[in-house]
Short mmCIF file of C-alpha atoms and ligand atoms in Angstrom, two decimals:
data_model
loop_
_atom_site.label_atom_id
_atom_site.label_comp_id
_atom_site.label_asym_id
_atom_site.label_seq_id
_atom_site.Cartn_x
_atom_site.Cartn_y
_atom_site.Cartn_z
CA MET F 1 -44.56 -15.66 -11.91
CA ARG F 2 -47.50 -16.45 -9.62
CA PRO F 3 -48.09 -14.58 -6.33
CA SER F 4 -47.22 -17.82 -4.52
CA ASP F 5 -43.82 -17.76 -6.25
CA LEU F 6 -43.17 -14.27 -4.92
CA GLN F 7 -43.95 -15.43 -1.41
CA SER F 8 -41.22 -18.07 -1.71
CA PHE F 9 -38.52 -15.38 -1.68
CA PRO F 10 -37.39 -14.68 1.89
CA ALA F 11 -37.73 -11.33 3.62
CA GLY F 12 -34.68 -9.19 2.91
CA PHE F 13 -34.13 -10.88 -0.46
CA ARG F 14 -31.75 -8.78 -2.54
CA TRP F 15 -33.41 -7.64 -5.74
CA GLY F 16 -30.50 -6.17 -7.64
CA VAL F 17 -29.01 -5.27 -10.98
CA ALA F 18 -25.48 -5.78 -12.28
CA THR F 19 -22.98 -4.11 -14.61
CA ALA F 20 -19.23 -4.18 -15.21
CA ALA F 21 -16.85 -1.23 -15.43
CA TYR F 22 -15.49 -1.85 -18.91
CA GLN F 23 -18.95 -2.33 -20.35
CA ILE F 24 -20.38 0.98 -19.12
CA GLU F 25 -17.74 3.48 -18.01
CA GLY F 26 -16.10 4.72 -21.21
CA ALA F 27 -13.45 7.41 -20.50
CA THR F 28 -10.78 4.85 -21.24
CA THR F 29 -8.05 7.47 -21.48
CA GLU F 30 -9.19 9.74 -18.65
CA GLY F 31 -8.34 10.02 -14.98
CA GLY F 32 -4.94 8.36 -15.31
CA ARG F 33 -6.45 5.04 -16.39
CA GLY F 34 -4.00 2.58 -17.93
CA VAL F 35 -4.54 0.39 -20.99
CA SER F 36 -6.38 -2.90 -20.50
CA ILE F 37 -6.37 -6.06 -22.59
CA TRP F 38 -9.86 -5.16 -23.76
CA ASP F 39 -8.69 -1.78 -25.11
CA THR F 40 -6.06 -3.63 -27.08
CA PHE F 41 -8.44 -6.37 -28.23
CA ALA F 42 -11.13 -3.89 -29.31
CA ARG F 43 -8.64 -1.82 -31.26
CA THR F 44 -7.43 -4.85 -33.20
CA PRO F 45 -9.32 -4.92 -36.51
CA GLY F 46 -11.73 -7.82 -36.92
CA LEU F 47 -12.00 -8.88 -33.29
CA VAL F 48 -15.06 -6.89 -32.17
CA ARG F 49 -18.22 -6.68 -34.27
CA ASN F 50 -18.26 -3.54 -36.44
CA GLY F 51 -14.90 -2.50 -35.01
CA GLU F 52 -16.65 -1.02 -31.97
CA THR F 53 -14.73 -0.07 -28.83
CA ALA F 54 -15.76 0.79 -25.27
CA ASP F 55 -14.08 4.20 -25.40
CA ILE F 56 -17.42 5.87 -24.69
CA ALA F 57 -19.73 2.92 -23.90
CA ASP F 58 -22.47 4.32 -21.63
CA ASP F 59 -20.32 7.26 -20.58
CA HIS F 60 -21.11 6.19 -17.03
CA TYR F 61 -17.82 7.69 -15.83
CA HIS F 62 -19.37 11.12 -16.42
CA ARG F 63 -23.01 10.21 -15.85
CA TRP F 64 -22.83 8.04 -12.75
CA GLN F 65 -24.84 10.42 -10.59
CA SER F 66 -27.86 10.49 -12.88
CA ASP F 67 -27.47 6.73 -13.44
CA LEU F 68 -27.68 6.14 -9.69
CA ASP F 69 -30.66 8.50 -9.49
CA LEU F 70 -32.37 6.46 -12.18
CA MET F 71 -31.56 3.23 -10.36
CA ALA F 72 -33.03 4.57 -7.13
CA SER F 73 -36.13 5.81 -8.96
CA LEU F 74 -36.65 2.26 -10.21
CA GLY F 75 -36.74 0.99 -6.64
CA ILE F 76 -33.43 -0.88 -6.95
CA LYS F 77 -31.53 -1.14 -3.68
CA HIS F 78 -28.78 -3.62 -4.61
CA TYR F 79 -26.18 -2.96 -7.26
CA ARG F 80 -23.41 -5.25 -8.36
CA MET F 81 -20.70 -3.22 -10.12
CA SER F 82 -17.02 -3.71 -10.87
CA LEU F 83 -13.87 -1.71 -10.39
CA ALA F 84 -11.60 -1.20 -13.39
CA TRP F 85 -8.19 -2.55 -12.43
CA PRO F 86 -6.37 -0.25 -14.93
CA ARG F 87 -8.20 2.77 -13.52
CA LEU F 88 -7.02 1.93 -10.03
CA GLN F 89 -3.60 0.51 -10.79
CA PRO F 90 -2.71 1.51 -14.36
CA THR F 91 0.14 -0.96 -14.84
CA GLY F 92 -1.09 -3.66 -12.49
CA THR F 93 1.43 -3.05 -9.76
CA GLY F 94 2.37 -0.57 -7.04
CA GLU F 95 0.60 2.49 -5.67
CA LEU F 96 -3.05 3.09 -6.53
CA ASN F 97 -3.98 5.91 -8.89
CA ARG F 98 -5.51 8.62 -6.70
CA GLU F 99 -7.94 9.79 -9.42
CA GLY F 100 -9.27 6.28 -9.92
CA LEU F 101 -9.66 5.83 -6.22
CA ALA F 102 -11.50 9.16 -5.91
CA PHE F 103 -13.89 8.11 -8.69
CA TYR F 104 -14.87 4.87 -6.97
CA ARG F 105 -14.99 6.48 -3.56
CA GLU F 106 -17.52 8.98 -4.88
CA LEU F 107 -19.48 6.29 -6.71
CA LEU F 108 -19.75 4.07 -3.64
CA THR F 109 -20.61 7.04 -1.46
CA GLY F 110 -23.24 8.04 -4.02
CA MET F 111 -24.79 4.59 -3.67
CA ARG F 112 -24.80 4.84 0.08
CA ASP F 113 -26.47 8.26 -0.09
CA ARG F 114 -29.23 6.77 -2.24
CA GLY F 115 -29.78 3.68 -0.10
CA ILE F 116 -28.20 1.35 -2.67
CA THR F 117 -26.04 -1.47 -1.29
CA PRO F 118 -23.03 -2.37 -3.41
CA LEU F 119 -21.69 -5.80 -4.30
CA VAL F 120 -18.24 -4.98 -5.66
CA THR F 121 -16.41 -7.10 -8.22
CA LEU F 122 -12.66 -6.62 -8.20
CA TYR F 123 -12.02 -8.19 -11.60
CA HIS F 124 -14.44 -8.24 -14.49
CA TRP F 125 -11.98 -8.95 -17.32
CA ASP F 126 -10.05 -5.70 -17.74
CA LEU F 127 -6.50 -6.87 -17.05
CA PRO F 128 -3.85 -4.15 -17.28
CA GLN F 129 -2.08 -4.67 -20.61
CA THR F 130 1.35 -4.58 -18.95
CA LEU F 131 0.45 -7.75 -17.05
CA GLU F 132 -0.68 -9.44 -20.25
CA ASP F 133 2.63 -8.46 -21.86
CA ALA F 134 4.29 -10.46 -19.08
CA GLY F 135 2.14 -13.53 -19.82
CA GLY F 136 -1.26 -12.52 -18.45
CA TRP F 137 -3.31 -15.10 -16.58
CA ALA F 138 -1.12 -17.88 -17.97
CA ASN F 139 1.66 -16.44 -15.79
CA ARG F 140 1.44 -17.36 -12.10
CA GLU F 141 2.78 -13.94 -11.14
CA THR F 142 -0.52 -12.35 -12.28
CA ALA F 143 -2.30 -14.10 -9.40
CA HIS F 144 0.09 -12.38 -6.97
CA ARG F 145 -0.38 -9.04 -8.71
CA PHE F 146 -4.15 -9.48 -8.36
CA ALA F 147 -3.86 -10.18 -4.64
CA GLU F 148 -1.75 -7.06 -4.21
CA TYR F 149 -4.31 -5.01 -6.15
CA ALA F 150 -7.17 -6.48 -4.10
CA SER F 151 -5.38 -5.77 -0.86
CA ARG F 152 -4.65 -2.14 -1.73
CA VAL F 153 -8.17 -1.54 -3.01
CA VAL F 154 -9.93 -3.11 -0.06
CA SER F 155 -7.72 -1.18 2.36
CA GLU F 156 -8.94 2.03 0.74
CA LEU F 157 -12.55 1.20 -0.15
CA GLY F 158 -13.48 -1.60 2.24
CA PHE F 159 -15.26 0.80 4.56
CA LEU F 160 -17.76 1.58 1.78
CA ALA F 161 -18.78 -1.97 0.84
CA THR F 162 -19.26 -5.15 2.84
CA ASP F 163 -19.74 -7.61 -0.02
CA TRP F 164 -16.97 -8.40 -2.48
CA ILE F 165 -16.45 -10.65 -5.49
CA THR F 166 -12.89 -11.47 -6.42
CA ILE F 167 -13.18 -12.64 -10.04
CA ASN F 168 -16.11 -12.75 -12.43
CA GLU F 169 -16.53 -15.87 -14.57
CA PRO F 170 -13.03 -17.30 -14.58
CA TRP F 171 -14.24 -19.69 -17.31
CA CYS F 172 -14.59 -16.78 -19.74
CA VAL F 173 -11.26 -15.30 -18.64
CA SER F 174 -9.47 -18.60 -19.22
CA PHE F 175 -11.20 -20.53 -21.97
CA LEU F 176 -12.72 -17.71 -24.06
CA GLY F 177 -9.60 -15.59 -23.57
CA TYR F 178 -6.80 -18.12 -23.93
CA GLU F 179 -8.26 -21.15 -25.75
CA ARG F 180 -10.97 -19.94 -28.10
CA GLY F 181 -9.53 -16.47 -28.73
CA ALA F 182 -13.07 -15.09 -28.64
CA GLN F 183 -12.28 -12.63 -25.87
CA ALA F 184 -9.23 -10.67 -24.77
CA PRO F 185 -6.38 -11.38 -24.98
CA GLY F 186 -7.46 -13.51 -27.98
CA LYS F 187 -5.05 -16.43 -27.54
CA LYS F 188 -5.73 -19.93 -28.82
CA ASP F 189 -3.80 -22.48 -26.80
CA THR F 190 -5.38 -24.98 -24.41
CA ARG F 191 -2.23 -25.19 -22.27
CA LEU F 192 -2.40 -21.43 -21.69
CA ALA F 193 -6.12 -21.70 -20.88
CA VAL F 194 -5.51 -24.43 -18.30
CA ALA F 195 -2.73 -22.40 -16.69
CA ALA F 196 -5.04 -19.37 -16.71
CA ALA F 197 -7.84 -21.40 -15.11
CA HIS F 198 -5.60 -22.44 -12.23
CA HIS F 199 -4.14 -18.97 -11.86
CA THR F 200 -7.56 -17.30 -11.71
CA ASN F 201 -8.50 -19.82 -9.01
CA LEU F 202 -5.24 -19.07 -7.22
CA ALA F 203 -5.79 -15.32 -7.58
CA HIS F 204 -9.16 -15.76 -5.90
CA GLY F 205 -7.56 -17.69 -3.03
CA LEU F 206 -4.74 -15.21 -2.54
CA ALA F 207 -7.09 -12.23 -2.67
CA LEU F 208 -9.49 -13.88 -0.24
CA ALA F 209 -6.67 -14.37 2.25
CA ALA F 210 -5.48 -10.79 1.76
CA ILE F 211 -8.98 -9.37 2.28
CA ARG F 212 -9.50 -11.48 5.41
CA MET F 213 -6.31 -9.94 6.83
CA ILE F 214 -7.61 -6.44 6.22
CA ASP F 215 -11.12 -6.96 7.57
CA PRO F 216 -12.46 -10.36 8.55
CA ASN F 217 -15.99 -8.94 8.60
CA LEU F 218 -16.10 -8.36 4.85
CA ARG F 219 -18.03 -10.99 2.89
CA VAL F 220 -16.12 -12.44 -0.02
CA SER F 221 -16.66 -14.99 -2.81
CA ASN F 222 -16.28 -15.22 -6.57
CA SER F 223 -18.85 -15.41 -9.38
CA ASN F 224 -18.88 -18.53 -11.49
CA LEU F 225 -20.81 -19.07 -14.66
CA VAL F 226 -22.69 -22.29 -14.00
CA THR F 227 -24.07 -23.78 -17.19
CA ASP F 228 -26.74 -26.47 -17.24
CA LEU F 229 -25.56 -29.34 -19.44
CA VAL F 230 -27.86 -32.09 -20.67
CA PRO F 231 -27.14 -35.03 -22.99
CA ALA F 232 -28.73 -35.06 -26.45
CA THR F 233 -29.73 -38.73 -26.04
CA ASP F 234 -29.60 -41.32 -23.28
CA SER F 235 -26.56 -43.01 -24.83
CA PRO F 236 -23.54 -43.61 -22.56
CA GLU F 237 -21.41 -41.67 -25.05
CA ASP F 238 -23.51 -38.52 -24.65
CA ALA F 239 -23.50 -38.94 -20.86
CA ALA F 240 -19.70 -39.14 -20.90
CA ALA F 241 -19.54 -36.07 -23.16
CA VAL F 242 -21.60 -34.11 -20.62
CA LEU F 243 -19.13 -35.06 -17.89
CA ARG F 244 -16.22 -33.80 -20.00
CA LEU F 245 -17.89 -30.48 -20.77
CA ASP F 246 -18.93 -30.13 -17.14
CA ALA F 247 -15.29 -30.57 -16.10
CA MET F 248 -14.30 -27.73 -18.40
CA ASN F 249 -17.24 -25.34 -18.00
CA ASN F 250 -18.03 -25.78 -14.34
CA ARG F 251 -15.93 -28.16 -12.28
CA ILE F 252 -12.44 -26.79 -12.91
CA PHE F 253 -13.66 -23.64 -11.14
CA LEU F 254 -16.24 -24.91 -8.64
CA ASP F 255 -14.29 -27.93 -7.35
CA PRO F 256 -11.24 -26.15 -5.94
CA VAL F 257 -13.19 -23.28 -4.36
CA TYR F 258 -15.82 -25.48 -2.69
CA THR F 259 -14.03 -28.81 -2.19
CA GLY F 260 -10.35 -27.79 -2.12
CA GLU F 261 -9.30 -30.09 -4.97
CA TYR F 262 -9.59 -30.71 -8.68
CA SER F 263 -11.75 -33.79 -9.20
CA ALA F 264 -10.62 -36.83 -11.17
CA ALA F 265 -12.82 -35.70 -14.08
CA VAL F 266 -10.90 -32.42 -14.27
CA HIS F 267 -7.50 -34.12 -14.07
CA GLU F 268 -8.50 -36.65 -16.68
CA LEU F 269 -9.26 -33.91 -19.14
CA PHE F 270 -6.56 -31.39 -18.38
CA ASP F 271 -3.45 -33.17 -17.14
CA GLU F 272 -2.32 -33.61 -20.73
CA PHE F 273 -2.47 -29.80 -20.99
CA GLY F 274 -0.29 -29.26 -17.94
CA LEU F 275 -2.75 -28.94 -15.05
CA ARG F 276 -0.52 -30.87 -12.62
CA ASP F 277 2.48 -28.73 -13.56
CA VAL F 278 0.84 -25.43 -12.62
CA VAL F 279 -0.59 -26.53 -9.27
CA HIS F 280 2.01 -25.88 -6.57
CA GLU F 281 2.03 -27.19 -3.05
CA GLY F 282 -0.35 -25.20 -0.85
CA ASP F 283 -2.36 -23.72 -3.75
CA LEU F 284 -5.45 -25.83 -3.23
CA GLU F 285 -5.50 -25.21 0.47
CA LEU F 286 -5.55 -21.46 -0.25
CA ILE F 287 -8.16 -21.69 -3.00
CA GLY F 288 -10.42 -23.87 -0.88
CA ARG F 289 -10.55 -21.57 2.13
CA PRO F 290 -14.16 -20.87 3.11
CA VAL F 291 -16.00 -18.17 1.24
CA ASP F 292 -19.04 -16.38 2.66
CA TYR F 293 -21.60 -17.04 -0.06
CA VAL F 294 -21.89 -18.52 -3.54
CA GLY F 295 -21.91 -16.10 -6.49
CA LEU F 296 -23.60 -17.81 -9.44
CA ASN F 297 -24.08 -16.45 -12.95
CA HIS F 298 -26.44 -18.37 -15.18
CA TYR F 299 -27.45 -18.01 -18.78
CA GLN F 300 -27.87 -21.26 -20.65
CA ARG F 301 -28.86 -24.88 -20.89
CA ILE F 302 -26.66 -26.61 -23.46
CA VAL F 303 -27.42 -29.90 -25.19
CA VAL F 304 -24.31 -32.04 -25.60
CA SER F 305 -23.62 -34.79 -28.19
CA ALA F 306 -20.54 -36.99 -28.26
CA ASP F 307 -18.48 -36.39 -31.37
CA GLU F 308 -15.14 -38.15 -31.55
CA SER F 309 -13.96 -35.94 -34.36
CA ALA F 310 -14.39 -32.76 -32.30
CA GLY F 311 -11.07 -31.99 -30.59
CA TYR F 312 -9.95 -33.13 -27.16
CA LEU F 313 -13.41 -32.64 -25.69
CA GLY F 314 -14.95 -34.95 -28.31
CA LEU F 315 -18.36 -33.31 -28.35
CA THR F 316 -20.59 -30.75 -29.96
CA GLU F 317 -22.82 -28.26 -28.15
CA ARG F 318 -26.04 -26.55 -29.12
CA PRO F 319 -28.37 -24.33 -27.10
CA ALA F 320 -31.43 -26.15 -25.77
CA GLU F 321 -34.69 -25.24 -27.51
CA PRO F 322 -36.16 -22.70 -27.61
CA ALA F 323 -33.14 -20.58 -28.48
CA THR F 324 -34.77 -17.21 -28.66
CA THR F 325 -32.50 -14.48 -27.36
CA SER F 326 -30.77 -12.26 -29.90
CA PHE F 327 -27.59 -14.18 -29.03
CA GLY F 328 -29.35 -17.45 -29.96
CA TRP F 329 -29.08 -18.55 -26.33
CA SER F 330 -31.59 -20.94 -24.84
CA VAL F 331 -34.57 -19.74 -22.84
CA VAL F 332 -35.37 -22.66 -20.55
CA PRO F 333 -36.19 -21.28 -17.09
CA ASP F 334 -35.87 -24.67 -15.41
CA SER F 335 -32.13 -24.54 -16.13
CA LEU F 336 -31.78 -21.98 -13.33
CA ARG F 337 -33.57 -24.26 -10.87
CA SER F 338 -31.36 -27.09 -12.01
CA VAL F 339 -28.02 -25.29 -11.49
CA LEU F 340 -29.10 -23.89 -8.12
CA ALA F 341 -30.09 -27.37 -6.95
CA ARG F 342 -26.83 -28.78 -8.29
CA VAL F 343 -24.70 -26.24 -6.46
CA LYS F 344 -26.51 -26.96 -3.21
CA ARG F 345 -26.25 -30.74 -3.73
CA ASP F 346 -22.64 -30.93 -4.88
CA TYR F 347 -20.93 -27.89 -3.42
CA SER F 348 -22.36 -25.66 -0.75
CA ASP F 349 -25.28 -24.74 1.43
CA LEU F 350 -24.04 -21.20 1.91
CA PRO F 351 -26.36 -18.37 0.87
CA ILE F 352 -26.42 -18.17 -2.91
CA TYR F 353 -26.70 -14.96 -4.89
CA VAL F 354 -27.53 -15.17 -8.57
CA THR F 355 -25.00 -12.52 -9.48
CA GLU F 356 -26.07 -12.44 -13.16
CA ASN F 357 -28.99 -13.71 -15.21
CA GLY F 358 -30.63 -12.00 -18.17
CA ALA F 359 -31.26 -11.99 -21.89
CA SER F 360 -30.48 -9.89 -24.95
CA TYR F 361 -33.23 -8.86 -27.35
CA ASN F 362 -33.43 -6.47 -30.30
CA ASP F 363 -35.00 -3.65 -28.34
CA TYR F 364 -35.88 -0.31 -29.89
CA ALA F 365 -37.66 2.89 -28.92
CA ASP F 366 -41.09 3.16 -30.55
CA PRO F 367 -42.39 6.45 -32.01
CA ASN F 368 -43.68 7.41 -28.56
CA GLY F 369 -40.20 6.95 -27.16
CA GLU F 370 -41.23 3.82 -25.21
CA VAL F 371 -39.26 0.60 -25.16
CA ASN F 372 -41.49 -2.43 -24.85
CA ASP F 373 -39.68 -5.68 -24.21
CA PRO F 374 -42.31 -8.30 -23.38
CA GLU F 375 -39.82 -11.10 -24.13
CA ARG F 376 -37.53 -9.88 -21.35
CA VAL F 377 -40.46 -9.58 -18.92
CA GLU F 378 -41.36 -13.15 -19.78
CA PHE F 379 -37.72 -14.20 -19.40
CA PHE F 380 -37.35 -12.71 -15.92
CA SER F 381 -40.76 -13.92 -14.86
CA GLY F 382 -39.92 -17.49 -15.93
CA TYR F 383 -36.43 -17.57 -14.42
CA LEU F 384 -37.62 -16.06 -11.15
CA ALA F 385 -40.43 -18.62 -10.94
CA ALA F 386 -37.73 -21.28 -11.38
CA ALA F 387 -35.66 -19.62 -8.64
CA ALA F 388 -38.74 -19.71 -6.39
CA ALA F 389 -39.11 -23.43 -7.11
CA ALA F 390 -35.46 -23.93 -6.13
CA ILE F 391 -36.07 -22.09 -2.85
CA ARG F 392 -39.03 -24.36 -2.13
CA GLU F 393 -36.71 -27.32 -2.74
CA GLY F 394 -34.43 -26.01 -0.02
CA VAL F 395 -31.90 -23.88 -1.91
CA ASN F 396 -30.65 -21.02 0.25
CA LEU F 397 -31.11 -18.31 -2.39
CA GLN F 398 -30.78 -14.81 -0.91
CA GLY F 399 -30.43 -12.50 -3.90
CA TYR F 400 -30.79 -12.01 -7.63
CA TYR F 401 -28.91 -9.42 -9.71
CA ALA F 402 -30.45 -8.95 -13.15
CA TRP F 403 -27.97 -8.58 -15.97
CA SER F 404 -27.92 -5.76 -16.79
CA PHE F 405 -28.95 -2.36 -15.48
CA LEU F 406 -28.07 -0.56 -18.72
CA ASP F 407 -27.61 -1.74 -22.30
CA ASN F 408 -23.86 -1.82 -22.71
CA PHE F 409 -20.73 -2.94 -24.57
CA GLU F 410 -21.19 -6.68 -24.97
CA TRP F 411 -17.51 -7.61 -25.47
CA ALA F 412 -16.77 -9.10 -28.90
CA GLU F 413 -20.38 -8.41 -29.92
CA GLY F 414 -19.90 -4.65 -29.47
CA TYR F 415 -23.20 -2.82 -28.97
CA SER F 416 -25.27 -5.29 -30.98
CA LYS F 417 -26.64 -7.17 -27.95
CA ARG F 418 -28.91 -5.29 -25.57
CA PHE F 419 -29.24 -6.84 -22.11
CA GLY F 420 -30.39 -3.76 -20.18
CA LEU F 421 -33.45 -3.06 -18.12
CA VAL F 422 -32.72 0.46 -19.31
CA TYR F 423 -32.37 1.25 -23.00
CA VAL F 424 -29.38 3.38 -23.99
CA ASP F 425 -29.50 5.41 -27.18
CA TYR F 426 -25.75 5.43 -27.79
CA PRO F 427 -25.48 8.54 -30.02
CA THR F 428 -27.33 10.75 -27.51
CA GLN F 429 -26.69 8.69 -24.34
CA VAL F 430 -30.37 9.11 -23.44
CA ARG F 431 -31.57 6.41 -21.03
CA THR F 432 -35.12 5.03 -21.26
CA PRO F 433 -36.32 2.45 -18.77
CA LYS F 434 -37.80 -0.47 -20.65
CA GLN F 435 -41.12 -2.11 -19.81
CA SER F 436 -39.04 -4.75 -17.97
CA ALA F 437 -37.57 -2.09 -15.65
CA TYR F 438 -41.06 -1.01 -14.58
CA TRP F 439 -42.07 -4.65 -14.21
CA TYR F 440 -39.04 -5.25 -11.96
CA ARG F 441 -39.85 -2.16 -9.89
CA GLN F 442 -43.36 -3.49 -9.32
CA LEU F 443 -42.03 -6.94 -8.41
CA ILE F 444 -39.72 -5.43 -5.79
CA ALA F 445 -42.56 -3.35 -4.35
CA ASP F 446 -44.94 -6.33 -4.30
CA HIS F 447 -42.36 -8.46 -2.50
CA GLU F 448 -41.72 -5.75 0.05
CA ALA F 449 -45.44 -5.39 0.67
CA ALA F 450 -45.93 -9.16 0.96
CA THR F 451 -43.08 -9.58 3.45
CA ALA F 452 -44.28 -6.60 5.51
CA GLU F 453 -47.77 -8.07 5.61
CA ALA F 454 -46.42 -11.48 6.62
CA ALA F 455 -44.34 -9.90 9.39
CA ALA F 456 -47.35 -7.95 10.67
CA SER F 457 -49.52 -11.04 10.86
CA ASN F 458 -46.93 -13.02 12.81
O1 LIG D 1 -22.07 -9.19 -20.54
C1 LIG D 1 -21.66 -10.38 -19.98
C2 LIG D 1 -20.99 -10.14 -18.64
O2 LIG D 1 -19.94 -9.27 -18.73
C3 LIG D 1 -20.47 -11.44 -18.08
N1 LIG D 1 -21.51 -12.44 -18.05
C4 LIG D 1 -22.26 -12.64 -19.26
C5 LIG D 1 -22.81 -11.32 -19.77
C6 LIG D 1 -23.63 -11.55 -21.06
O3 LIG D 1 -22.83 -12.12 -22.03
#
């Protein structure tokens, strides 16, 4: 990233990091926490790589104070974290668990004491198992349970955080969880996935309304994974395949929140799987109520080819070249500029926060105990230069939360994928900031200095 790129970021830009409760906390049976769908999924043989579970993860439940100290020492002042629904409401209904509440109250207070501003996600995939037993996200009632949970939590913790995210990546919740079976609860039925997609949208709308009732000054949105899709060739078939995948990856979630309806492209694809049946009168009006900002997670550019033999979508996908992360995901920085510009063009001119962006590499501690990750430095440098280009094109980008603060439990991939700015040696739980963490600290300091200098000369 060039110095001129850094100057493109506005004063007050939020340089942050992100995590999620299930991926870092551990202590899955402590403090009155209930069972989540991910506990069940991880304990089912064959579903998570090497049979790993998040029972210990980063042991953040016990180490949160030193983790926050480390964060502050790295110059990070913005932290996106999530609350574990089963820790706060073990069976997904009724009174909150006082121990869970005390834990998050202390954590949020600890952030405040260290000058770290939270962005709190209410749902990052850890549905209480009891709700899944009643049908999970395919059951409309779960949306109401989520709104009740959100309302109780915000009533108790709203005074400690201004910025809230209802649901993280509803695409993963719905399509990875209920169609591909790659994530909890591991179901494989497109009708269930479509119902789940609408119900996660509805849950967002209901929770938004509930939070507005409690405190209209809180800032609320959701976080959508926005994937950059490009056709393999300039054939009309590949162009049509991109539109179908876009309907499934992006539009079924972005359309209702930002335009208050499902577009024709979404109906065309999903009516045969029951979309019209699950949308009740009034739902779209609720889902489309104004949010306060756009939460955007971005990881990949995908190249799409039409393929009539490939299921109802009729296409195949491959990561754009080069595909160099340890996940085999594409590293094409311009994809971030492209999705930011698309969201501004098609959906919203509200402030945008990149609520996740990052890459996994096979990091290791060298004999000196240092963790050098030049690929990740290059990744962040490239994607932030692309974000700067988007700002120069008029995108109202106000923050960037690197995924992730710590190496952590990467869902069905267990501990095999390291996304952290901070390396975690799982057997000892020792944390070592990687080269990328020091690079990020310097970037934050340089930006602060540049904006102070600009203010002084005005
Ligand atoms: O680790 C996940 C996170 O929980 C949700 N977004 C994508 C990340 C990397 O796969």
